Amino acid sequence: MPNIIEITDFSAPELDVFARLTEGQLRQDTQAERGLFIAESPKVIGRALDAGLVPVSLLTQRDHIRGQARELIARCGDLPVYTADDGLLARLTGFPLTRGVLCAMKRPALPTVEDLCAGARRVAVLEGIADPTNVGALFRSAAALDVDAVLVTPTCCDPLYRRAVRVSMGTVFQVPWTRIGETPADWPEQGMARLRALGFKTAAMALSDQSVSLEDPALAAEERLAIVLGTEGDGLARQTIARCDYTVRIPMGHGVDSLNVAAAGAVAFWQLRVR
């Protein structure tokens, strides 16, 4: 039976997860047994449940209990479902619930880089990408264009940040991913060594006098390739580029020299996919 709870007290501690905890406080640390994240919208929450993630509680507009949240509520059993009208929920969360439903979920345990990449031929490495919108868009492109796995460096935005999850349309639960290192000191030297030991060649997406075209057939012919994408603005660190096997540019016209990192990632994933 659904456990529907009408919100009457904004200060109730059980609402902290939706109203007062920051993304960092939700995460607490990288250990799955202590961390939470927020999934937003019925489609995204459904994909999380399909992937086996564990829900903790739901927050939804009252009108959606018998509407678009109905199936999700049924799938979540007797977990608490907090509800009110949309105006009150916007005051509680600080933003409008454009899709009407939020779900607090337990963070999944992440695999090791070695386990994640055991059968992979194409992986994306996200170095220091700070914008959750770009991270979410990269995951969506990775899913659509058959990237086998995504690795995020220690300075990269958390893929389970609420906006990243929403922009990914839940594909962050479909594309296997993990962190390549826990502290900034673990990347790039140690991380690159791990990729090399796994048999990957590395392709830095960067502008350089030594760069090769994305259309270079040698790239597509690599058996195992890691496509390394850098932070907004500054791009990849010099030491990262220096350690990669290739520096790669996307051929462009009209004097344009670069693309947004999410757009560049989509182009690279398409061109370098395994055929």
PDB file of C-alpha atoms in Angstrom:
ATOM      1  CA  MET A   1       0.000   0.000   0.000  1.00  0.00           C
ATOM      2  CA  PRO A   2       1.274   3.511  -0.812  1.00  0.00           C
ATOM      3  CA  ASN A   3       2.388   5.493   2.225  1.00  0.00           C
ATOM      4  CA  ILE A   4       1.064   8.946   1.268  1.00  0.00           C
ATOM      5  CA  ILE A   5       2.093  11.699   3.702  1.00  0.00           C
ATOM      6  CA  GLU A   6       0.639  15.201   3.390  1.00  0.00           C
ATOM      7  CA  ILE A   7       3.259  17.860   4.154  1.00  0.00           C
ATOM      8  CA  THR A   8       2.191  20.076   7.042  1.00  0.00           C
ATOM      9  CA  ASP A   9       5.546  21.034   8.588  1.00  0.00           C
ATOM     10  CA  PHE A  10       8.346  22.436   6.405  1.00  0.00           C
ATOM     11  CA  SER A  11      10.876  21.831   9.196  1.00  0.00           C
ATOM     12  CA  ALA A  12      10.267  18.065   9.403  1.00  0.00           C
ATOM     13  CA  PRO A  13      13.724  16.402   9.301  1.00  0.00           C
ATOM     14  CA  GLU A  14      12.563  13.743   6.859  1.00  0.00           C
ATOM     15  CA  LEU A  15      12.189  16.513   4.266  1.00  0.00           C
ATOM     16  CA  ASP A  16      15.819  17.639   4.626  1.00  0.00           C
ATOM     17  CA  VAL A  17      16.885  15.448   1.742  1.00  0.00           C
ATOM     18  CA  PHE A  18      14.626  17.410  -0.615  1.00  0.00           C
ATOM     19  CA  ALA A  19      14.754  20.859   0.950  1.00  0.00           C
ATOM     20  CA  ARG A  20      17.868  21.620   2.961  1.00  0.00           C
ATOM     21  CA  LEU A  21      20.781  19.339   2.138  1.00  0.00           C
ATOM     22  CA  THR A  22      23.271  20.484  -0.472  1.00  0.00           C
ATOM     23  CA  GLU A  23      24.550  18.123  -3.153  1.00  0.00           C
ATOM     24  CA  GLY A  24      27.722  17.678  -1.105  1.00  0.00           C
ATOM     25  CA  GLN A  25      25.775  16.909   2.066  1.00  0.00           C
ATOM     26  CA  LEU A  26      23.617  14.408   0.199  1.00  0.00           C
ATOM     27  CA  ARG A  27      26.727  12.681  -1.060  1.00  0.00           C
ATOM     28  CA  GLN A  28      28.425  12.868   2.368  1.00  0.00           C
ATOM     29  CA  ASP A  29      31.328  10.943   0.898  1.00  0.00           C
ATOM     30  CA  THR A  30      31.897   8.486  -1.904  1.00  0.00           C
ATOM     31  CA  GLN A  31      30.681   5.480   0.087  1.00  0.00           C
ATOM     32  CA  ALA A  32      27.380   4.201  -1.261  1.00  0.00           C
ATOM     33  CA  GLU A  33      26.073   3.059   2.114  1.00  0.00           C
ATOM     34  CA  ARG A  34      26.085   6.640   3.405  1.00  0.00           C
ATOM     35  CA  GLY A  35      25.328   8.685   0.306  1.00  0.00           C
ATOM     36  CA  LEU A  36      22.126   9.718  -1.423  1.00  0.00           C
ATOM     37  CA  PHE A  37      21.195  11.507  -4.624  1.00  0.00           C
ATOM     38  CA  ILE A  38      18.028  12.981  -6.101  1.00  0.00           C
ATOM     39  CA  ALA A  39      16.427  11.699  -9.304  1.00  0.00           C
ATOM     40  CA  GLU A  40      13.928  14.022 -10.974  1.00  0.00           C
ATOM     41  CA  SER A  41      11.020  13.209 -13.326  1.00  0.00           C
ATOM     42  CA  PRO A  42       9.115   9.945 -13.857  1.00  0.00           C
ATOM     43  CA  LYS A  43      11.266   8.831 -16.807  1.00  0.00           C
ATOM     44  CA  VAL A  44      14.552   9.360 -14.969  1.00  0.00           C
ATOM     45  CA  ILE A  45      13.298   7.720 -11.779  1.00  0.00           C
ATOM     46  CA  GLY A  46      11.933   4.805 -13.785  1.00  0.00           C
ATOM     47  CA  ARG A  47      15.319   4.256 -15.447  1.00  0.00           C
ATOM     48  CA  ALA A  48      17.005   4.342 -12.054  1.00  0.00           C
ATOM     49  CA  LEU A  49      14.608   1.698 -10.741  1.00  0.00           C
ATOM     50  CA  ASP A  50      15.128  -0.373 -13.892  1.00  0.00           C
ATOM     51  CA  ALA A  51      18.871  -0.266 -13.180  1.00  0.00           C
ATOM     52  CA  GLY A  52      18.301  -1.665  -9.690  1.00  0.00           C
ATOM     53  CA  LEU A  53      18.910   1.496  -7.691  1.00  0.00           C
ATOM     54  CA  VAL A  54      17.279   1.664  -4.279  1.00  0.00           C
ATOM     55  CA  PRO A  55      14.692   4.393  -3.561  1.00  0.00           C
ATOM     56  CA  VAL A  56      14.361   5.960  -0.099  1.00  0.00           C
ATOM     57  CA  SER A  57      11.409   8.347  -0.429  1.00  0.00           C
ATOM     58  CA  LEU A  58       9.383  10.294  -3.005  1.00  0.00           C
ATOM     59  CA  LEU A  59       8.201  13.892  -3.195  1.00  0.00           C
ATOM     60  CA  THR A  60       5.413  14.661  -5.645  1.00  0.00           C
ATOM     61  CA  GLN A  61       2.678  17.109  -6.445  1.00  0.00           C
ATOM     62  CA  ARG A  62      -0.669  15.953  -5.138  1.00  0.00           C
ATOM     63  CA  ASP A  63      -2.177  15.848  -8.625  1.00  0.00           C
ATOM     64  CA  HIS A  64       0.448  13.344  -9.782  1.00  0.00           C
ATOM     65  CA  ILE A  65      -0.330  10.667  -7.199  1.00  0.00           C
ATOM     66  CA  ARG A  66      -3.006   9.257  -9.473  1.00  0.00           C
ATOM     67  CA  GLY A  67      -1.314  10.575 -12.615  1.00  0.00           C
ATOM     68  CA  GLN A  68       2.266  10.352 -13.861  1.00  0.00           C
ATOM     69  CA  ALA A  69       3.673   9.290 -10.458  1.00  0.00           C
ATOM     70  CA  ARG A  70       1.180   6.457 -10.030  1.00  0.00           C
ATOM     71  CA  GLU A  71       3.351   3.695 -11.510  1.00  0.00           C
ATOM     72  CA  LEU A  72       6.453   4.872  -9.659  1.00  0.00           C
ATOM     73  CA  ILE A  73       4.607   4.911  -6.349  1.00  0.00           C
ATOM     74  CA  ALA A  74       3.428   1.362  -6.996  1.00  0.00           C
ATOM     75  CA  ARG A  75       6.979   0.231  -7.776  1.00  0.00           C
ATOM     76  CA  CYS A  76       8.289   1.784  -4.544  1.00  0.00           C
ATOM     77  CA  GLY A  77       5.979  -0.226  -2.285  1.00  0.00           C
ATOM     78  CA  ASP A  78       5.389   1.275   1.147  1.00  0.00           C
ATOM     79  CA  LEU A  79       8.118   3.920   1.026  1.00  0.00           C
ATOM     80  CA  PRO A  80       7.021   7.386   2.199  1.00  0.00           C
ATOM     81  CA  VAL A  81       5.523   9.595  -0.512  1.00  0.00           C
ATOM     82  CA  TYR A  82       5.475  13.233   0.618  1.00  0.00           C
ATOM     83  CA  THR A  83       2.983  15.431  -1.169  1.00  0.00           C
ATOM     84  CA  ALA A  84       1.476  18.908  -1.402  1.00  0.00           C
ATOM     85  CA  ASP A  85       0.342  21.274  -4.142  1.00  0.00           C
ATOM     86  CA  ASP A  86       2.948  22.549  -6.605  1.00  0.00           C
ATOM     87  CA  GLY A  87       3.229  26.026  -5.085  1.00  0.00           C
ATOM     88  CA  LEU A  88       4.071  24.692  -1.642  1.00  0.00           C
ATOM     89  CA  LEU A  89       6.564  22.189  -3.063  1.00  0.00           C
ATOM     90  CA  ALA A  90       8.345  24.970  -4.979  1.00  0.00           C
ATOM     91  CA  ARG A  91       8.677  26.907  -1.718  1.00  0.00           C
ATOM     92  CA  LEU A  92      10.010  23.802   0.003  1.00  0.00           C
ATOM     93  CA  THR A  93      12.605  22.815  -2.606  1.00  0.00           C
ATOM     94  CA  GLY A  94      13.505  26.258  -3.902  1.00  0.00           C
ATOM     95  CA  PHE A  95      12.718  25.379  -7.524  1.00  0.00           C
ATOM     96  CA  PRO A  96       9.617  24.400  -9.517  1.00  0.00           C
ATOM     97  CA  LEU A  97       9.118  20.667  -9.983  1.00  0.00           C
ATOM     98  CA  THR A  98       8.873  20.830 -13.751  1.00  0.00           C
ATOM     99  CA  ARG A  99       8.249  17.092 -13.973  1.00  0.00           C
ATOM    100  CA  GLY A 100       6.324  16.852 -10.731  1.00  0.00           C
ATOM    101  CA  VAL A 101       8.282  14.081  -8.967  1.00  0.00           C
ATOM    102  CA  LEU A 102      11.541  13.771  -7.023  1.00  0.00           C
ATOM    103  CA  CYS A 103      12.979  10.570  -5.599  1.00  0.00           C
ATOM    104  CA  ALA A 104      15.730  10.293  -2.986  1.00  0.00           C
ATOM    105  CA  MET A 105      17.829   7.225  -3.784  1.00  0.00           C
ATOM    106  CA  LYS A 106      20.845   5.450  -2.354  1.00  0.00           C
ATOM    107  CA  ARG A 107      24.079   6.001  -4.230  1.00  0.00           C
ATOM    108  CA  PRO A 108      25.243   2.830  -5.983  1.00  0.00           C
ATOM    109  CA  ALA A 109      28.557   1.185  -5.233  1.00  0.00           C
ATOM    110  CA  LEU A 110      31.005   1.974  -8.035  1.00  0.00           C
ATOM    111  CA  PRO A 111      33.175  -0.664  -9.728  1.00  0.00           C
ATOM    112  CA  THR A 112      36.930  -0.396 -10.072  1.00  0.00           C
ATOM    113  CA  VAL A 113      38.326   1.019 -13.286  1.00  0.00           C
ATOM    114  CA  GLU A 114      39.736  -2.405 -14.083  1.00  0.00           C
ATOM    115  CA  ASP A 115      36.394  -4.186 -13.649  1.00  0.00           C
ATOM    116  CA  LEU A 116      34.482  -1.515 -15.543  1.00  0.00           C
ATOM    117  CA  CYS A 117      36.833  -1.568 -18.520  1.00  0.00           C
ATOM    118  CA  ALA A 118      37.377  -5.329 -18.698  1.00  0.00           C
ATOM    119  CA  GLY A 119      35.383  -5.761 -21.916  1.00  0.00           C
ATOM    120  CA  ALA A 120      35.285  -2.154 -23.112  1.00  0.00           C
ATOM    121  CA  ARG A 121      36.632  -0.948 -26.456  1.00  0.00           C
ATOM    122  CA  ARG A 122      35.592   2.690 -26.312  1.00  0.00           C
ATOM    123  CA  VAL A 123      35.573   4.710 -23.093  1.00  0.00           C
ATOM    124  CA  ALA A 124      35.167   8.417 -22.422  1.00  0.00           C
ATOM    125  CA  VAL A 125      37.285  10.164 -19.791  1.00  0.00           C
ATOM    126  CA  LEU A 126      35.860  13.414 -18.398  1.00  0.00           C
ATOM    127  CA  GLU A 127      38.615  15.582 -16.939  1.00  0.00           C
ATOM    128  CA  GLY A 128      37.486  18.298 -14.570  1.00  0.00           C
ATOM    129  CA  ILE A 129      34.209  19.068 -16.366  1.00  0.00           C
ATOM    130  CA  ALA A 130      32.438  21.300 -13.867  1.00  0.00           C
ATOM    131  CA  ASP A 131      29.035  22.000 -15.410  1.00  0.00           C
ATOM    132  CA  PRO A 132      26.437  19.334 -14.565  1.00  0.00           C
ATOM    133  CA  THR A 133      24.574  20.160 -17.782  1.00  0.00           C
ATOM    134  CA  ASN A 134      27.639  19.219 -19.837  1.00  0.00           C
ATOM    135  CA  VAL A 135      28.215  16.055 -17.813  1.00  0.00           C
ATOM    136  CA  GLY A 136      24.591  14.998 -18.282  1.00  0.00           C
ATOM    137  CA  ALA A 137      24.707  15.748 -22.018  1.00  0.00           C
ATOM    138  CA  LEU A 138      27.928  13.745 -22.404  1.00  0.00           C
ATOM    139  CA  PHE A 139      26.333  10.736 -20.724  1.00  0.00           C
ATOM    140  CA  ARG A 140      23.328  10.990 -23.016  1.00  0.00           C
ATOM    141  CA  SER A 141      25.597  11.078 -26.072  1.00  0.00           C
ATOM    142  CA  ALA A 142      27.700   8.225 -24.702  1.00  0.00           C
ATOM    143  CA  ALA A 143      24.591   6.091 -24.340  1.00  0.00           C
ATOM    144  CA  ALA A 144      23.259   6.962 -27.789  1.00  0.00           C
ATOM    145  CA  LEU A 145      26.588   6.463 -29.570  1.00  0.00           C
ATOM    146  CA  ASP A 146      27.677   3.181 -27.985  1.00  0.00           C
ATOM    147  CA  VAL A 147      30.454   4.332 -25.670  1.00  0.00           C
ATOM    148  CA  ASP A 148      31.092   1.341 -23.407  1.00  0.00           C
ATOM    149  CA  ALA A 149      31.953   3.224 -20.216  1.00  0.00           C
ATOM    150  CA  VAL A 150      32.631   6.663 -18.768  1.00  0.00           C
ATOM    151  CA  LEU A 151      35.446   7.509 -16.357  1.00  0.00           C
ATOM    152  CA  VAL A 152      35.347  10.750 -14.366  1.00  0.00           C
ATOM    153  CA  THR A 153      38.438  12.320 -12.852  1.00  0.00           C
ATOM    154  CA  PRO A 154      38.482  13.512  -9.218  1.00  0.00           C
ATOM    155  CA  THR A 155      37.801  17.141 -10.199  1.00  0.00           C
ATOM    156  CA  CYS A 156      34.850  16.331 -12.467  1.00  0.00           C
ATOM    157  CA  CYS A 157      31.273  17.160 -11.508  1.00  0.00           C
ATOM    158  CA  ASP A 158      29.474  14.264  -9.842  1.00  0.00           C
ATOM    159  CA  PRO A 159      27.396  12.425 -12.489  1.00  0.00           C
ATOM    160  CA  LEU A 160      24.702  11.945  -9.822  1.00  0.00           C
ATOM    161  CA  TYR A 161      24.283  15.687  -9.269  1.00  0.00           C
ATOM    162  CA  ARG A 162      20.539  16.320  -9.685  1.00  0.00           C
ATOM    163  CA  ARG A 163      20.835  18.440 -12.815  1.00  0.00           C
ATOM    164  CA  ALA A 164      23.366  16.087 -14.427  1.00  0.00           C
ATOM    165  CA  VAL A 165      21.015  13.166 -13.877  1.00  0.00           C
ATOM    166  CA  ARG A 166      18.060  15.098 -15.305  1.00  0.00           C
ATOM    167  CA  VAL A 167      19.929  16.340 -18.394  1.00  0.00           C
ATOM    168  CA  SER A 168      21.205  12.816 -19.038  1.00  0.00           C
ATOM    169  CA  MET A 169      17.557  11.668 -19.145  1.00  0.00           C
ATOM    170  CA  GLY A 170      18.566   8.830 -16.821  1.00  0.00           C
ATOM    171  CA  THR A 171      21.257   7.458 -19.154  1.00  0.00           C
ATOM    172  CA  VAL A 172      23.706   7.914 -16.270  1.00  0.00           C
ATOM    173  CA  PHE A 173      22.063   4.723 -14.962  1.00  0.00           C
ATOM    174  CA  GLN A 174      22.534   2.938 -18.284  1.00  0.00           C
ATOM    175  CA  VAL A 175      26.143   3.742 -19.204  1.00  0.00           C
ATOM    176  CA  PRO A 176      28.587   2.080 -16.779  1.00  0.00           C
ATOM    177  CA  TRP A 177      30.808   4.635 -15.046  1.00  0.00           C
ATOM    178  CA  THR A 178      33.240   5.073 -12.212  1.00  0.00           C
ATOM    179  CA  ARG A 179      35.872   7.446 -10.875  1.00  0.00           C
ATOM    180  CA  ILE A 180      39.446   7.170 -12.067  1.00  0.00           C
ATOM    181  CA  GLY A 181      41.133   8.234  -8.845  1.00  0.00           C
ATOM    182  CA  GLU A 182      39.837   9.687  -5.599  1.00  0.00           C
ATOM    183  CA  THR A 183      42.068  12.761  -5.213  1.00  0.00           C
ATOM    184  CA  PRO A 184      43.453  15.258  -7.760  1.00  0.00           C
ATOM    185  CA  ALA A 185      46.897  13.715  -7.266  1.00  0.00           C
ATOM    186  CA  ASP A 186      45.608  10.465  -8.816  1.00  0.00           C
ATOM    187  CA  TRP A 187      45.209  12.084 -12.267  1.00  0.00           C
ATOM    188  CA  PRO A 188      46.655  12.207 -14.859  1.00  0.00           C
ATOM    189  CA  GLU A 189      49.830  10.218 -14.175  1.00  0.00           C
ATOM    190  CA  GLN A 190      48.353   7.327 -12.195  1.00  0.00           C
ATOM    191  CA  GLY A 191      45.101   7.273 -14.146  1.00  0.00           C
ATOM    192  CA  MET A 192      46.868   7.193 -17.490  1.00  0.00           C
ATOM    193  CA  ALA A 193      49.062   4.360 -16.264  1.00  0.00           C
ATOM    194  CA  ARG A 194      45.961   2.350 -15.366  1.00  0.00           C
ATOM    195  CA  LEU A 195      44.472   2.887 -18.819  1.00  0.00           C
ATOM    196  CA  ARG A 196      47.755   1.929 -20.469  1.00  0.00           C
ATOM    197  CA  ALA A 197      47.968  -1.243 -18.383  1.00  0.00           C
ATOM    198  CA  LEU A 198      44.478  -2.162 -19.611  1.00  0.00           C
ATOM    199  CA  GLY A 199      45.595  -1.867 -23.226  1.00  0.00           C
ATOM    200  CA  PHE A 200      43.985   1.474 -24.050  1.00  0.00           C
ATOM    201  CA  LYS A 201      45.421   4.081 -26.361  1.00  0.00           C
ATOM    202  CA  THR A 202      44.408   7.579 -25.321  1.00  0.00           C
ATOM    203  CA  ALA A 203      43.121  10.395 -27.526  1.00  0.00           C
ATOM    204  CA  ALA A 204      43.184  13.928 -26.085  1.00  0.00           C
ATOM    205  CA  MET A 205      40.556  16.162 -27.683  1.00  0.00           C
ATOM    206  CA  ALA A 206      42.556  19.386 -27.892  1.00  0.00           C
ATOM    207  CA  LEU A 207      43.896  22.024 -30.259  1.00  0.00           C
ATOM    208  CA  SER A 208      47.605  21.636 -30.880  1.00  0.00           C
ATOM    209  CA  ASP A 209      50.155  21.962 -33.640  1.00  0.00           C
ATOM    210  CA  GLN A 210      50.698  18.233 -33.257  1.00  0.00           C
ATOM    211  CA  SER A 211      47.028  17.264 -33.389  1.00  0.00           C
ATOM    212  CA  VAL A 212      45.643  14.838 -35.932  1.00  0.00           C
ATOM    213  CA  SER A 213      42.226  15.040 -37.540  1.00  0.00           C
ATOM    214  CA  LEU A 214      39.357  13.171 -35.934  1.00  0.00           C
ATOM    215  CA  GLU A 215      38.969  11.565 -39.366  1.00  0.00           C
ATOM    216  CA  ASP A 216      42.443   9.980 -39.205  1.00  0.00           C
ATOM    217  CA  PRO A 217      41.802   6.261 -39.876  1.00  0.00           C
ATOM    218  CA  ALA A 218      44.427   5.253 -37.306  1.00  0.00           C
ATOM    219  CA  LEU A 219      42.115   6.422 -34.523  1.00  0.00           C
ATOM    220  CA  ALA A 220      39.107   4.364 -35.579  1.00  0.00           C
ATOM    221  CA  ALA A 221      41.379   1.360 -36.114  1.00  0.00           C
ATOM    222  CA  GLU A 222      42.526   1.279 -32.472  1.00  0.00           C
ATOM    223  CA  GLU A 223      41.231  -1.827 -30.708  1.00  0.00           C
ATOM    224  CA  ARG A 224      40.799  -0.010 -27.382  1.00  0.00           C
ATOM    225  CA  LEU A 225      40.567   3.759 -27.236  1.00  0.00           C
ATOM    226  CA  ALA A 226      39.956   6.218 -24.402  1.00  0.00           C
ATOM    227  CA  ILE A 227      38.577   9.579 -25.589  1.00  0.00           C
ATOM    228  CA  VAL A 228      39.726  12.268 -23.130  1.00  0.00           C
ATOM    229  CA  LEU A 229      37.647  15.457 -22.869  1.00  0.00           C
ATOM    230  CA  GLY A 230      38.629  18.505 -20.837  1.00  0.00           C
ATOM    231  CA  THR A 231      37.056  21.140 -18.694  1.00  0.00           C
ATOM    232  CA  GLU A 232      35.100  24.077 -20.069  1.00  0.00           C
ATOM    233  CA  GLY A 233      37.229  27.058 -20.996  1.00  0.00           C
ATOM    234  CA  ASP A 234      40.761  25.822 -20.356  1.00  0.00           C
ATOM    235  CA  GLY A 235      40.353  22.378 -21.907  1.00  0.00           C
ATOM    236  CA  LEU A 236      42.662  19.516 -21.015  1.00  0.00           C
ATOM    237  CA  ALA A 237      45.650  20.058 -18.752  1.00  0.00           C
ATOM    238  CA  ARG A 238      48.994  20.208 -20.543  1.00  0.00           C
ATOM    239  CA  GLN A 239      50.304  17.216 -18.606  1.00  0.00           C
ATOM    240  CA  THR A 240      47.282  15.198 -19.704  1.00  0.00           C
ATOM    241  CA  ILE A 241      47.806  16.057 -23.364  1.00  0.00           C
ATOM    242  CA  ALA A 242      51.497  15.227 -23.071  1.00  0.00           C
ATOM    243  CA  ARG A 243      50.708  11.741 -21.743  1.00  0.00           C
ATOM    244  CA  CYS A 244      48.119  10.854 -24.402  1.00  0.00           C
ATOM    245  CA  ASP A 245      48.987   8.787 -27.470  1.00  0.00           C
ATOM    246  CA  TYR A 246      47.083  11.132 -29.777  1.00  0.00           C
ATOM    247  CA  THR A 247      46.066  14.776 -29.707  1.00  0.00           C
ATOM    248  CA  VAL A 248      42.920  15.087 -31.807  1.00  0.00           C
ATOM    249  CA  ARG A 249      41.112  18.029 -33.393  1.00  0.00           C
ATOM    250  CA  ILE A 250      37.700  18.150 -35.028  1.00  0.00           C
ATOM    251  CA  PRO A 251      37.862  19.614 -38.564  1.00  0.00           C
ATOM    252  CA  MET A 252      35.744  22.789 -38.652  1.00  0.00           C
ATOM    253  CA  GLY A 253      34.789  25.540 -41.057  1.00  0.00           C
ATOM    254  CA  HIS A 254      34.033  29.254 -41.005  1.00  0.00           C
ATOM    255  CA  GLY A 255      36.943  30.048 -38.700  1.00  0.00           C
ATOM    256  CA  VAL A 256      35.422  28.193 -35.732  1.00  0.00           C
ATOM    257  CA  ASP A 257      38.187  26.675 -33.629  1.00  0.00           C
ATOM    258  CA  SER A 258      36.284  24.764 -30.941  1.00  0.00           C
ATOM    259  CA  LEU A 259      32.949  23.399 -29.784  1.00  0.00           C
ATOM    260  CA  ASN A 260      31.264  23.156 -26.425  1.00  0.00           C
ATOM    261  CA  VAL A 261      32.652  20.072 -24.682  1.00  0.00           C
ATOM    262  CA  ALA A 262      29.317  18.231 -24.826  1.00  0.00           C
ATOM    263  CA  ALA A 263      29.017  18.863 -28.573  1.00  0.00           C
ATOM    264  CA  ALA A 264      32.651  17.899 -29.163  1.00  0.00           C
ATOM    265  CA  GLY A 265      32.127  14.689 -27.223  1.00  0.00           C
ATOM    266  CA  ALA A 266      29.114  13.730 -29.329  1.00  0.00           C
ATOM    267  CA  VAL A 267      31.047  14.290 -32.563  1.00  0.00           C
ATOM    268  CA  ALA A 268      34.028  12.282 -31.307  1.00  0.00           C
ATOM    269  CA  PHE A 269      31.878   9.417 -30.011  1.00  0.00           C
ATOM    270  CA  TRP A 270      30.166   9.131 -33.388  1.00  0.00           C
ATOM    271  CA  GLN A 271      33.335   9.230 -35.449  1.00  0.00           C
ATOM    272  CA  LEU A 272      35.298   6.828 -33.258  1.00  0.00           C
ATOM    273  CA  ARG A 273      32.549   4.303 -32.536  1.00  0.00           C
ATOM    274  CA  VAL A 274      33.338   0.645 -33.182  1.00  0.00           C
ATOM    275  CA  ARG A 275      31.932  -0.266 -36.564  1.00  0.00           C
TER     276      ARG A 275
END
